[in-house]
Amino acid sequence: MSDPQIENQRIVWFDMPVTDLDRAIAFYREVLAIQIDKESFENFTFAVLEHGPGNGGCLIPDPEHKPTDSGPLMYFGVEGRLPDAVEKTRAHGGEVVQDTHPIGPHGFRAIVRDSEGNRIALHSETNSGRVRGSGG
């Protein structure tokens, strides 16, 4: 039996190139506030991002595939915690390229470079949420 939600997804997996796997794991774990598991298969170590039954991906340290800020823009969901995710980007070696801004009826995004140099978007339907570690 197939899952209609999965059948209708156009992007089903991604391999994100990284230079330093441990640094990338720390960055994405903090910015996305998700579990990331380091795994090995046939003498190759990589990291899988928590994804449940939905779209997923992994961080791949492969010298033949370099991080880039000029390829497709992937959106990562940080629902209800966009300010926190932007702050965590800065705190964990990333750079804010475009700070939080509305994208019409589709919510809000910030475009950032991860700790490895990949350009990504952080997305939330709302632009609210208290930044962790910002008092009280």
CSV table of C-alpha atoms in Angstrom, one decimal:
chain,number,residue,atom,x,y,z
A,1,MET,CA,0.0,0.0,0.0
A,2,SER,CA,1.4,3.4,-0.9
A,3,ASP,CA,1.2,6.7,1.0
A,4,PRO,CA,-0.6,9.4,-1.0
A,5,GLN,CA,1.4,12.1,0.7
A,6,ILE,CA,4.7,10.5,-0.4
A,7,GLU,CA,3.3,9.8,-3.9
A,8,ASN,CA,2.6,13.6,-4.4
A,9,GLN,CA,6.0,14.8,-3.2
A,10,ARG,CA,8.3,15.9,-6.1
A,11,ILE,CA,11.5,16.0,-4.0
A,12,VAL,CA,12.0,12.9,-2.0
A,13,TRP,CA,15.6,13.0,-0.8
A,14,PHE,CA,18.7,15.2,-0.9
A,15,ASP,CA,22.4,14.8,-0.4
A,16,MET,CA,23.8,18.1,1.0
A,17,PRO,CA,27.6,18.3,0.3
A,18,VAL,CA,29.6,19.3,3.4
A,19,THR,CA,33.3,19.8,4.0
A,20,ASP,CA,33.4,19.1,7.7
A,21,LEU,CA,30.7,16.5,8.7
A,22,ASP,CA,30.9,17.1,12.5
A,23,ARG,CA,30.7,20.9,12.1
A,24,ALA,CA,27.7,20.5,9.7
A,25,ILE,CA,25.9,18.2,12.1
A,26,ALA,CA,26.3,20.7,14.9
A,27,PHE,CA,25.0,23.5,12.6
A,28,TYR,CA,21.9,21.7,11.4
A,29,ARG,CA,21.1,20.2,14.7
A,30,GLU,CA,21.0,23.6,16.4
A,31,VAL,CA,19.5,25.6,13.5
A,32,LEU,CA,16.8,23.1,12.6
A,33,ALA,CA,16.3,21.8,16.2
A,34,ILE,CA,16.2,18.2,15.0
A,35,GLN,CA,18.0,14.9,15.6
A,36,ILE,CA,20.8,14.1,13.2
A,37,ASP,CA,22.3,10.6,13.2
A,38,LYS,CA,25.8,9.9,12.0
A,39,GLU,CA,25.9,6.6,10.1
A,40,SER,CA,28.3,4.5,8.1
A,41,PHE,CA,27.8,2.3,5.1
A,42,GLU,CA,30.6,0.5,3.2
A,43,ASN,CA,33.4,2.6,4.8
A,44,PHE,CA,31.5,5.9,4.1
A,45,THR,CA,30.3,8.1,7.0
A,46,PHE,CA,27.4,10.5,6.5
A,47,ALA,CA,24.6,12.1,8.6
A,48,VAL,CA,20.9,11.6,8.2
A,49,LEU,CA,18.5,14.4,9.2
A,50,GLU,CA,15.4,13.5,11.2
A,51,HIS,CA,12.5,13.4,8.8
A,52,GLY,CA,9.8,10.8,9.8
A,53,PRO,CA,7.7,9.7,6.9
A,54,GLY,CA,8.2,12.9,4.9
A,55,ASN,CA,11.0,14.2,2.8
A,56,GLY,CA,14.5,13.6,4.1
A,57,GLY,CA,18.1,14.1,3.4
A,58,CYS,CA,21.6,13.7,4.6
A,59,LEU,CA,24.9,15.5,4.9
A,60,ILE,CA,27.6,14.0,2.7
A,61,PRO,CA,31.3,14.7,3.0
A,62,ASP,CA,32.5,14.1,-0.5
A,63,PRO,CA,35.5,15.9,-2.0
A,64,GLU,CA,34.0,15.5,-5.5
A,65,HIS,CA,30.8,17.5,-4.5
A,66,LYS,CA,31.5,20.9,-3.0
A,67,PRO,CA,29.1,23.1,-1.0
A,68,THR,CA,27.7,25.9,-3.1
A,69,ASP,CA,25.7,29.1,-2.8
A,70,SER,CA,24.6,29.1,-6.5
A,71,GLY,CA,22.6,25.9,-6.9
A,72,PRO,CA,18.9,25.3,-6.1
A,73,LEU,CA,17.6,27.0,-3.0
A,74,MET,CA,16.3,24.4,-0.5
A,75,TYR,CA,13.8,25.4,2.1
A,76,PHE,CA,14.1,24.0,5.6
A,77,GLY,CA,11.1,24.2,7.9
A,78,VAL,CA,11.6,26.0,11.2
A,79,GLU,CA,8.0,26.5,12.0
A,80,GLY,CA,7.3,29.0,14.8
A,81,ARG,CA,11.0,29.5,15.5
A,82,LEU,CA,12.4,31.5,12.6
A,83,PRO,CA,14.1,34.2,14.8
A,84,ASP,CA,15.7,31.5,16.8
A,85,ALA,CA,16.9,29.6,13.7
A,86,VAL,CA,18.4,32.8,12.3
A,87,GLU,CA,20.2,33.5,15.6
A,88,LYS,CA,21.5,29.9,15.7
A,89,THR,CA,22.8,30.3,12.2
A,90,ARG,CA,25.0,33.2,13.3
A,91,ALA,CA,26.1,31.4,16.4
A,92,HIS,CA,27.1,28.2,14.6
A,93,GLY,CA,29.3,29.4,11.8
A,94,GLY,CA,26.6,30.4,9.3
A,95,GLU,CA,25.9,33.7,7.6
A,96,VAL,CA,22.6,35.5,7.1
A,97,VAL,CA,22.4,36.5,3.4
A,98,GLN,CA,18.9,37.9,3.5
A,99,ASP,CA,17.3,38.5,6.9
A,100,THR,CA,13.8,37.4,7.6
A,101,HIS,CA,11.3,38.7,5.1
A,102,PRO,CA,7.7,37.9,4.0
A,103,ILE,CA,7.1,35.8,0.9
A,104,GLY,CA,3.5,36.8,0.2
A,105,PRO,CA,0.9,34.3,1.3
A,106,HIS,CA,3.6,31.6,1.8
A,107,GLY,CA,4.9,32.9,5.1
A,108,PHE,CA,8.4,34.1,5.9
A,109,ARG,CA,11.9,33.1,5.1
A,110,ALA,CA,15.5,34.0,5.8
A,111,ILE,CA,18.2,33.1,3.3
A,112,VAL,CA,21.4,31.9,4.9
A,113,ARG,CA,24.7,30.2,4.2
A,114,ASP,CA,25.3,27.1,6.4
A,115,SER,CA,28.6,26.4,8.1
A,116,GLU,CA,29.8,24.7,5.0
A,117,GLY,CA,28.9,27.5,2.4
A,118,ASN,CA,25.6,26.1,1.1
A,119,ARG,CA,22.9,28.7,0.5
A,120,ILE,CA,19.6,27.6,2.1
A,121,ALA,CA,16.3,29.1,3.1
A,122,LEU,CA,14.8,28.9,6.6
A,123,HIS,CA,11.0,28.9,6.3
A,124,SER,CA,8.1,29.5,8.7
A,125,GLU,CA,4.4,30.3,8.2
A,126,THR,CA,4.8,32.9,11.0
A,127,ASN,CA,7.6,35.3,11.9
A,128,SER,CA,7.0,34.9,15.6
A,129,GLY,CA,8.8,32.9,18.2
A,130,ARG,CA,11.1,33.9,21.1
A,131,VAL,CA,14.8,33.5,20.4
A,132,ARG,CA,16.2,30.9,22.8
A,133,GLY,CA,18.7,32.2,25.3
A,134,SER,CA,17.4,35.8,24.9
A,135,GLY,CA,16.5,36.3,28.5
A,136,GLY,CA,13.8,34.9,30.8
